[in-house]
Short mmCIF file of C-alpha atoms in Angstrom, two decimals:
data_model
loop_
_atom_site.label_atom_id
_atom_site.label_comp_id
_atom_site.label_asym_id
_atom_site.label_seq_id
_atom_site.Cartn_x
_atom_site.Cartn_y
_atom_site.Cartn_z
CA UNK A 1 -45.42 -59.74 36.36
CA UNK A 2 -49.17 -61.58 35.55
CA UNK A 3 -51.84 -59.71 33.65
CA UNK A 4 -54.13 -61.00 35.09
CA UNK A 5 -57.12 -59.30 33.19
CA UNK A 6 -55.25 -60.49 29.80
CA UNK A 7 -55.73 -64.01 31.07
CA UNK A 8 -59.32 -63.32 31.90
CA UNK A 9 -59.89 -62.30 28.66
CA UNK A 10 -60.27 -58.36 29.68
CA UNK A 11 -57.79 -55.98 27.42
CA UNK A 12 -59.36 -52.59 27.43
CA UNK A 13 -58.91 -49.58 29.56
CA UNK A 14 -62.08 -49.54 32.34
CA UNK A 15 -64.59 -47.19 32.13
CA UNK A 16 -65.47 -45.48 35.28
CA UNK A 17 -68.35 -43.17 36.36
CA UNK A 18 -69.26 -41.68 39.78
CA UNK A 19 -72.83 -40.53 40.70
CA UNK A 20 -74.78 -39.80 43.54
CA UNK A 21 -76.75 -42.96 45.05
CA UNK A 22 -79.77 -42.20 44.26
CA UNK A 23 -82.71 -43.05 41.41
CA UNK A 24 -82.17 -39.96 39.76
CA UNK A 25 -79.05 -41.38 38.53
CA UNK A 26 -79.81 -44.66 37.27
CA UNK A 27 -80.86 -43.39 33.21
CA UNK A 28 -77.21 -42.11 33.37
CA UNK A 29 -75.29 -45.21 34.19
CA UNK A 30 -77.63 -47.55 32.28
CA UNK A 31 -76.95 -45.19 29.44
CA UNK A 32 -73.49 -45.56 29.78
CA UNK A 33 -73.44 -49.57 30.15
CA UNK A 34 -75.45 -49.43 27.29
CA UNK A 35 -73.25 -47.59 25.13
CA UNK A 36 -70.59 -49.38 25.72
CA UNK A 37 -71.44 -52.92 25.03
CA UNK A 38 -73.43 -51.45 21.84
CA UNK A 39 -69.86 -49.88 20.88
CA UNK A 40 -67.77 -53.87 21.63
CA UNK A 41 -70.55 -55.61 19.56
CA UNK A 42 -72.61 -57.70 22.05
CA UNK A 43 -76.32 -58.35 20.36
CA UNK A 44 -79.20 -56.70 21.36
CA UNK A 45 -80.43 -59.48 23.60
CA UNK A 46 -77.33 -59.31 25.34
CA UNK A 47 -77.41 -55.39 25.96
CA UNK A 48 -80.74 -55.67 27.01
CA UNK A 49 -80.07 -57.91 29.72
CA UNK A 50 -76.93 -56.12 30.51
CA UNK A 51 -78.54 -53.12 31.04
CA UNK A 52 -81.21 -54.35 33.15
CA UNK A 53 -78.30 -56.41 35.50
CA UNK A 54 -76.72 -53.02 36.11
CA UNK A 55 -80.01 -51.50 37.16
CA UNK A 56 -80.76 -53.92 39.62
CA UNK A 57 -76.79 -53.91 40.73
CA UNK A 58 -77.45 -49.79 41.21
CA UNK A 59 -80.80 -50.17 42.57
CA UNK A 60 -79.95 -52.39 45.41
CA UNK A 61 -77.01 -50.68 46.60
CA UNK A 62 -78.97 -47.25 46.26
CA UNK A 63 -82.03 -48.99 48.28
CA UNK A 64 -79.22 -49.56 51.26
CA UNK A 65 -76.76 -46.14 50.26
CA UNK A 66 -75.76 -44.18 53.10
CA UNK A 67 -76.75 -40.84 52.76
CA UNK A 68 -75.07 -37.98 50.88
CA UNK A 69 -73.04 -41.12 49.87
CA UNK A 70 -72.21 -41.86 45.98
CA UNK A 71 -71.49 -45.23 43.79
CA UNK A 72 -68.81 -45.95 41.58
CA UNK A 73 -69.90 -47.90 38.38
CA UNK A 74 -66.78 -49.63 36.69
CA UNK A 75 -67.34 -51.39 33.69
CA UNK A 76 -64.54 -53.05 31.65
CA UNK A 77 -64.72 -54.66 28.10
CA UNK A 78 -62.68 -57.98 26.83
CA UNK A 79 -62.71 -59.67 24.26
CA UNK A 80 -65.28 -61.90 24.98
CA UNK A 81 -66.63 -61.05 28.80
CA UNK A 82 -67.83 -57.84 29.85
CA UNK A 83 -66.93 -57.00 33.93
CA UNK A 84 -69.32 -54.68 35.79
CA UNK A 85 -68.36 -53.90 39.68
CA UNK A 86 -70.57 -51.38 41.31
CA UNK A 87 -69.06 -50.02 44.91
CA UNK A 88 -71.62 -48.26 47.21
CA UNK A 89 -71.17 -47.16 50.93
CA UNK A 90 -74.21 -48.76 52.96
CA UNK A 91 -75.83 -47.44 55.83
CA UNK A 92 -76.34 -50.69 57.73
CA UNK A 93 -74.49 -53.86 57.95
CA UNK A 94 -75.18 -56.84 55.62
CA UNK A 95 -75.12 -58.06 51.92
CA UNK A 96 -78.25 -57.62 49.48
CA UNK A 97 -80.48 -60.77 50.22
CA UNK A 98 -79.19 -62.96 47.98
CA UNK A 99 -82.33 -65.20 47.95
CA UNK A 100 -84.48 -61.92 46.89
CA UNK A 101 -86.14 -61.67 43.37
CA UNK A 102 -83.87 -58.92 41.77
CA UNK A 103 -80.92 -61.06 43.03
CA UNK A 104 -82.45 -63.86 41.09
CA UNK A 105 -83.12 -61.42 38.28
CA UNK A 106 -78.92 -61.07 38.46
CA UNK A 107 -78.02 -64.75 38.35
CA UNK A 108 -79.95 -65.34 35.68
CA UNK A 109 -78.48 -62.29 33.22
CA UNK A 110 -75.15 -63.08 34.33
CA UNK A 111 -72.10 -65.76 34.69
CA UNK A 112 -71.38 -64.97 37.95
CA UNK A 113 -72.38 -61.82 40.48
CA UNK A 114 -70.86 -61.77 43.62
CA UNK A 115 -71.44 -59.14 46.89
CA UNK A 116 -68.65 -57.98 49.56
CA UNK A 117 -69.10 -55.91 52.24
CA UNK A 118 -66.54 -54.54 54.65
CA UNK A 119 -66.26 -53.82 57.98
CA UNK A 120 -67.57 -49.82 59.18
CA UNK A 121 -65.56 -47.50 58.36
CA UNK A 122 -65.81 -44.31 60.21
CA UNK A 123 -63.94 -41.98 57.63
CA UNK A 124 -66.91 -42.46 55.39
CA UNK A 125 -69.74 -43.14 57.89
CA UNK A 126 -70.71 -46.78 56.36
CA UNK A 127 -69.68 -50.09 55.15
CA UNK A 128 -68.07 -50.27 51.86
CA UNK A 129 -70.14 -52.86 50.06
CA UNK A 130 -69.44 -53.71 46.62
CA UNK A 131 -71.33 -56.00 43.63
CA UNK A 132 -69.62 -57.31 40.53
CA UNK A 133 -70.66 -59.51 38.07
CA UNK A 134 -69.42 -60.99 34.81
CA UNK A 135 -71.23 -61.26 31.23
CA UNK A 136 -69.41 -63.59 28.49
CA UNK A 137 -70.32 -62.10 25.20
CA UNK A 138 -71.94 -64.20 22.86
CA UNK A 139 -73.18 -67.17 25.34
CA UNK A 140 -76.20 -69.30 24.62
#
């Protein structure tokens, strides 16, 4: 059997929190990303711009949340890269516009961000669209 998340450089246990999609929520899962990169040493430049990439992460998939719907916030610490994947359940069909400012915003804090959305599914009313990016620690 592969570890794959040893090979990728991520060791510890993930972190998960589940909140309602809406604004209200945001202070609480910033607060939380913040924490933990404060806690696995990542400079203050670093969880500055982490935070903010997990605010615009939330806040797009809250802008498009179905309603009464929630997002799961995963965050998991490596040694040296930092994985954030944010699953929402959007109303309507299609990704966050990739060529918008706030996605720009992501590129540019991050190593990679990526969006998936799948098909309707009718058990939950929406499409089960999901963000994740990447963070190397200590990157100039």
């Amino acid at each position: 059997m592969i570890n794959i998340s040893a090979e990728q450089g991520l060791y510890s246990t993930p972190v998960e929190i589940r909140v309602a999609a809406s604004v209200t929520q945001l202070p609480i899962v910033r607060g939380l990303a913040e924490t933990l990169v404060l806690l696995s040493d990542f400079t203050l430049d670093e969880v500055a711009d982490i935070r903010l990439a997990v605010d615009e992460v939330c806040s797009t998939l809250i802008a498009v949340a179905a309603p009464e719907s929630s997002l799961n916030c995963r965050f998991t610490v490596g040694d040296t890269v930092l994985l954030v994947r944010v699953d929402g359940l959007a109303e309507k069909p299609g990704l966050p516009d990739q060529r918008s400012f706030g996605w720009h915003v992501l590129r540019t804090l991050t190593d990679s961000v990526e969006a998936t959305q799948d098909s309707f599914d009718a058990t939950v009313s929406g499409y089960p669209t999901t963000v994740e990016f990447r963070r190397v620690r200590g990157k100039a």
